[in-house]
Coordinates of C-alpha atoms in Angstrom, one line a residue:
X1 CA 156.2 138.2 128.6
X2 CA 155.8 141.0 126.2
X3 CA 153.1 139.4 124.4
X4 CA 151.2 137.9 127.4
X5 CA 150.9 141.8 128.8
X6 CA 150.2 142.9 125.3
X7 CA 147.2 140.1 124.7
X8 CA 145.5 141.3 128.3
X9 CA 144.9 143.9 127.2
X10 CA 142.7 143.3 124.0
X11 CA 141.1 140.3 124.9
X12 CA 138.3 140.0 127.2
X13 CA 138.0 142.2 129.1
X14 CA 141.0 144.3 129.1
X15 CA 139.5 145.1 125.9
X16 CA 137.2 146.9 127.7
X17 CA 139.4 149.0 129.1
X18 CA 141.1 149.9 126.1
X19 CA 138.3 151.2 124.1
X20 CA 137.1 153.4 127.1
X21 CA 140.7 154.7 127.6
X22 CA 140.9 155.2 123.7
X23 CA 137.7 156.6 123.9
X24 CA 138.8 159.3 126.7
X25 CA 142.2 160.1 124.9
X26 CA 140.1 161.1 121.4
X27 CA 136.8 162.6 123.6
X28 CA 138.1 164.1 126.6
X29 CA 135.2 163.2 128.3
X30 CA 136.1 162.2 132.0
X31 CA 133.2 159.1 131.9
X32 CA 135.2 156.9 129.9
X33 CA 138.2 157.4 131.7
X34 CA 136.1 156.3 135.0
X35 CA 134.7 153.2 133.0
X36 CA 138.1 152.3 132.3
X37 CA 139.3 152.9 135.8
X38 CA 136.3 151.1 136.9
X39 CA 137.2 148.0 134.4
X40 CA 140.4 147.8 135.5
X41 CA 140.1 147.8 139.1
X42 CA 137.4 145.0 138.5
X43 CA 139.8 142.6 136.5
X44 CA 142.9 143.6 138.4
X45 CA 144.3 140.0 140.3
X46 CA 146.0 142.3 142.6
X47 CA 143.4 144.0 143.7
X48 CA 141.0 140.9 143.6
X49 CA 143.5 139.3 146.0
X50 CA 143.3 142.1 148.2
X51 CA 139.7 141.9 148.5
X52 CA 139.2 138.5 149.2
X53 CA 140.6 139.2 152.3
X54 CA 137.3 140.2 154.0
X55 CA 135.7 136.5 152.9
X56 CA 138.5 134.7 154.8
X57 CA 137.9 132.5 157.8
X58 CA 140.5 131.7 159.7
X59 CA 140.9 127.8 158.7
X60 CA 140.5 125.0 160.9
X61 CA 140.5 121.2 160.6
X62 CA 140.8 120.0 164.1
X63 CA 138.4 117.4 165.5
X64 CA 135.6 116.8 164.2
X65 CA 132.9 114.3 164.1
X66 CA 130.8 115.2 160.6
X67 CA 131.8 116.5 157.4
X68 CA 129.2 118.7 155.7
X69 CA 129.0 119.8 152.7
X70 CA 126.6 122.9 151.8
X71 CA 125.7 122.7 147.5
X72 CA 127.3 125.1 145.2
X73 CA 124.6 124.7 142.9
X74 CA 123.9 122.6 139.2
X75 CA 122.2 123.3 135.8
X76 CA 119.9 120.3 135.6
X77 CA 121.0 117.0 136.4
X78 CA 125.0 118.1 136.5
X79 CA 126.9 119.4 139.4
X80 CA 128.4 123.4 139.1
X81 CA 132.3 123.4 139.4
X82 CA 131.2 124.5 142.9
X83 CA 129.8 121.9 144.1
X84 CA 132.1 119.4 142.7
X85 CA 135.3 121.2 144.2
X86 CA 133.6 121.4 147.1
X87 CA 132.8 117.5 147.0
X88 CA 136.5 116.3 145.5
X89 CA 137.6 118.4 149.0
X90 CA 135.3 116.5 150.8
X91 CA 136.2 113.0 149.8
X92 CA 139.7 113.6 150.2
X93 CA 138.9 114.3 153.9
X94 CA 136.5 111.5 154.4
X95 CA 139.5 109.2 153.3
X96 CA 141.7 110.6 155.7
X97 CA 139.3 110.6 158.8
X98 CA 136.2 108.1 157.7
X99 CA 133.9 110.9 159.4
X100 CA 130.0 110.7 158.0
X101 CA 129.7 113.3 155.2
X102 CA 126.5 115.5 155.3
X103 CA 125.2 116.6 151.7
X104 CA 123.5 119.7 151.6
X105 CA 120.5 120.8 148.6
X106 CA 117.6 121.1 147.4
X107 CA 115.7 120.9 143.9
X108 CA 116.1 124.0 141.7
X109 CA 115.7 122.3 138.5
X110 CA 116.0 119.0 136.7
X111 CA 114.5 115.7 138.4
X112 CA 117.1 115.0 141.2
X113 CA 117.8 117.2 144.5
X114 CA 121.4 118.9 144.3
X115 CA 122.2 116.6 147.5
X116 CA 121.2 113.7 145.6
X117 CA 123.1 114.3 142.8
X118 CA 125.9 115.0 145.3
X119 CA 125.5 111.5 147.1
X120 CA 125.9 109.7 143.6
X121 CA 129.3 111.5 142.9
X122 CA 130.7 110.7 146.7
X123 CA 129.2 106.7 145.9
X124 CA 130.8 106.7 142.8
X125 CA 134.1 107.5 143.7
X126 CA 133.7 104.9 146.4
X127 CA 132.0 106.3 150.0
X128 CA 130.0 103.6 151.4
X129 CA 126.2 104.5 151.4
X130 CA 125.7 104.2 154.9
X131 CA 128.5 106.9 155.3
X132 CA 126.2 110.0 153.6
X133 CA 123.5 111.6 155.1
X134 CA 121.4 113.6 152.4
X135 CA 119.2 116.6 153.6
X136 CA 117.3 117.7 150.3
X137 CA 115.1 120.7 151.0
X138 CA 117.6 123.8 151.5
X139 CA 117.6 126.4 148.6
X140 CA 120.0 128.8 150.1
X141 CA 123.3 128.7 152.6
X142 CA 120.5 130.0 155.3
X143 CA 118.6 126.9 154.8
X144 CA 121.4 124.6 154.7
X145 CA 122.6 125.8 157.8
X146 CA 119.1 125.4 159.5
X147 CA 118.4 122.2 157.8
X148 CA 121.2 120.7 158.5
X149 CA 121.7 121.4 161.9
X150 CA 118.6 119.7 162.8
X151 CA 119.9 116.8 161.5
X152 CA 123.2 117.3 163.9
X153 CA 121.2 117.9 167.0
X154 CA 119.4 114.8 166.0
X155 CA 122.7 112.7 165.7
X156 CA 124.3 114.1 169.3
X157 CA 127.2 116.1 166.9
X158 CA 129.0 119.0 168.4
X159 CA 131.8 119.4 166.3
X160 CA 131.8 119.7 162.5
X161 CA 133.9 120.4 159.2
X162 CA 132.1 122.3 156.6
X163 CA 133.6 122.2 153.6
X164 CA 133.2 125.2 150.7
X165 CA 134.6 127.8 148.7
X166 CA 136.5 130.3 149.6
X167 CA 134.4 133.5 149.2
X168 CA 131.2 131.3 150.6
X169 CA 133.1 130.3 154.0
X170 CA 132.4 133.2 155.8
X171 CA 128.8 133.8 155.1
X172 CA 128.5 129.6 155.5
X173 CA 130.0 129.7 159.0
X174 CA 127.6 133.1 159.9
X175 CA 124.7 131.0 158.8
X176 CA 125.8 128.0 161.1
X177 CA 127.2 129.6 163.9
X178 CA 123.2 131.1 164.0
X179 CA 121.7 127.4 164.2
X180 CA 124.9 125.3 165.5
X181 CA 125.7 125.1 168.9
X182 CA 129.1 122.8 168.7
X183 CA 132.3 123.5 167.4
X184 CA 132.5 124.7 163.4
X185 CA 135.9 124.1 161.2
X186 CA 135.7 125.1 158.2
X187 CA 138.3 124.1 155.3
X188 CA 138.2 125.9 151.5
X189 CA 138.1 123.4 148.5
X190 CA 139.1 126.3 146.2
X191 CA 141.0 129.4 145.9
X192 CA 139.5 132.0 142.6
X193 CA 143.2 133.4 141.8
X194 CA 146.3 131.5 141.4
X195 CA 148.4 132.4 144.6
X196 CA 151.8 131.4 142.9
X197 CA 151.1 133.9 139.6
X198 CA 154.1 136.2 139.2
X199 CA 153.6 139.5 140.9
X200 CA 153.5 141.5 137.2
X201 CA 150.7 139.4 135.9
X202 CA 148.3 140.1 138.8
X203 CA 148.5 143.8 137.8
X204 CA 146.8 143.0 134.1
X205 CA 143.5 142.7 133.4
X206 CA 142.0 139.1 134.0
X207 CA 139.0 137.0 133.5
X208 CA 139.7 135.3 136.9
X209 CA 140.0 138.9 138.6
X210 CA 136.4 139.5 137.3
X211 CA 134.9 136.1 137.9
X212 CA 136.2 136.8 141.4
X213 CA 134.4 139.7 141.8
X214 CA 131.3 138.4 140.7
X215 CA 131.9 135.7 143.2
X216 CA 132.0 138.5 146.0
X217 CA 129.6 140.6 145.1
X218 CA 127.1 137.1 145.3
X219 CA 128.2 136.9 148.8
X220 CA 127.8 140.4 150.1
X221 CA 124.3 140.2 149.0
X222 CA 123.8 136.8 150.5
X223 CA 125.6 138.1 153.4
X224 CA 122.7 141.1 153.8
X225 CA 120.0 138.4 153.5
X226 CA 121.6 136.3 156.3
X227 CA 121.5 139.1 158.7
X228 CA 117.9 141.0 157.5
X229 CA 116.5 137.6 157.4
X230 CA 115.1 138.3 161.3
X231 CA 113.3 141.5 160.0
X232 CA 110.8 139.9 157.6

């Protein structure tokens, strides 16, 4: 225990917030004792946890006749942890219910769409072709969500599952509720912290605490696109 609370602090990036705290005891200057302030709240699991709060929709997997499935992105031709999550949650579903899944994404780079690429994973692990509908234009969760209801008010659906992460369920469902008229569950397929950590622990400096951050701030600003979008 001493040594895991020892070793957050000078590796990345507690690190970072020993050098600035070092750097305010020998200095006195007050900025590096915000930085490390700063750097600490940001990598604080406790405080992370806290946060993600705000992204949380309340969770529901009633009925529903369509599983969709919005793209977390991919470098190339290979699938971000995302997306895959977001897929491996998906199949486990479709083998519990056998509802149609809908694959969500567009081309950013490489020579297949991201919904392509997610159709290949969901054949390989062994969902019938015929189950999958692919809609391969979107670029953003605003497009997704306009995309792919189109495809639902073509099929007759008024109820559906999306499937996604945790900090991207709340600006998914906004972007749906704006296009959908049916019913909307929505399930997560991951969590950014571990929920079971030991209280202590969530109070040191962590790479996950940051990553998780990142991951929030990515949705506030897609957030403030969803809802100036009618303004330009």
């Amino acid at each position: 225990m001493i040594y895991k609370i020892i070793a957050s602090f000078i590796e990345i990036p507690g690190i970072f917030f020993t050098i600035f705290l070092l750097l305010f005891i020998l200095k006195k200057r007050k900025h590096y004792l915000f930085l490390a302030v700063v750097i600490y709240i940001l990598s604080c699991e406790f405080v992370a946890s806290s946060a993600l709060k705000f992204f949380d929709v309340k969770e529901c997997s009633g009925d529903f006749e369509v599983i969709v499935v919005p793209g977390g992105g991919k470098s190339g031709n290979l699938l971000s942890q995302a997306s895959y999550s977001r897929l491996m949650k998906a199949y486990m579903v479709w083998k519990e219910s056998r509802r149609k899944i809908v694959v969500s994404g567009g081309k950013s780079d490489g020579e297949e769409t991201e919904a392509e690429l997610m159709k290949n994973y969901l054949v390989g692990m062994g969902v019938p072709d015929s189950e999958i509908i692919v809609e391969n234009e979107s670029k953003n969760t605003l497009e997704n969500a306009k995309n792919v209801s189109r495809i639902l008010k073509r099929m007759g659906i008024k109820s559906i599952l999306i499937v996604t992460s945790y900090t991207h369920m709340k600006r998914c469902y906004v972007a749906f509720r704006r296009f959908f008229d049916g019913q909307i569950h929505v399930i997560e397929s991951d969590y950014p912290l571990d929920p079971d950590k030991p209280i202590i622990y969530k109070f040191l400096p962590s790479m996950s605490a940051l990553i998780a951050f990142a991951s929030m701030f990515h949705e506030v600003l897609g957030m403030v696109f969803i809802f100036s979008e009618p303004f330009f």
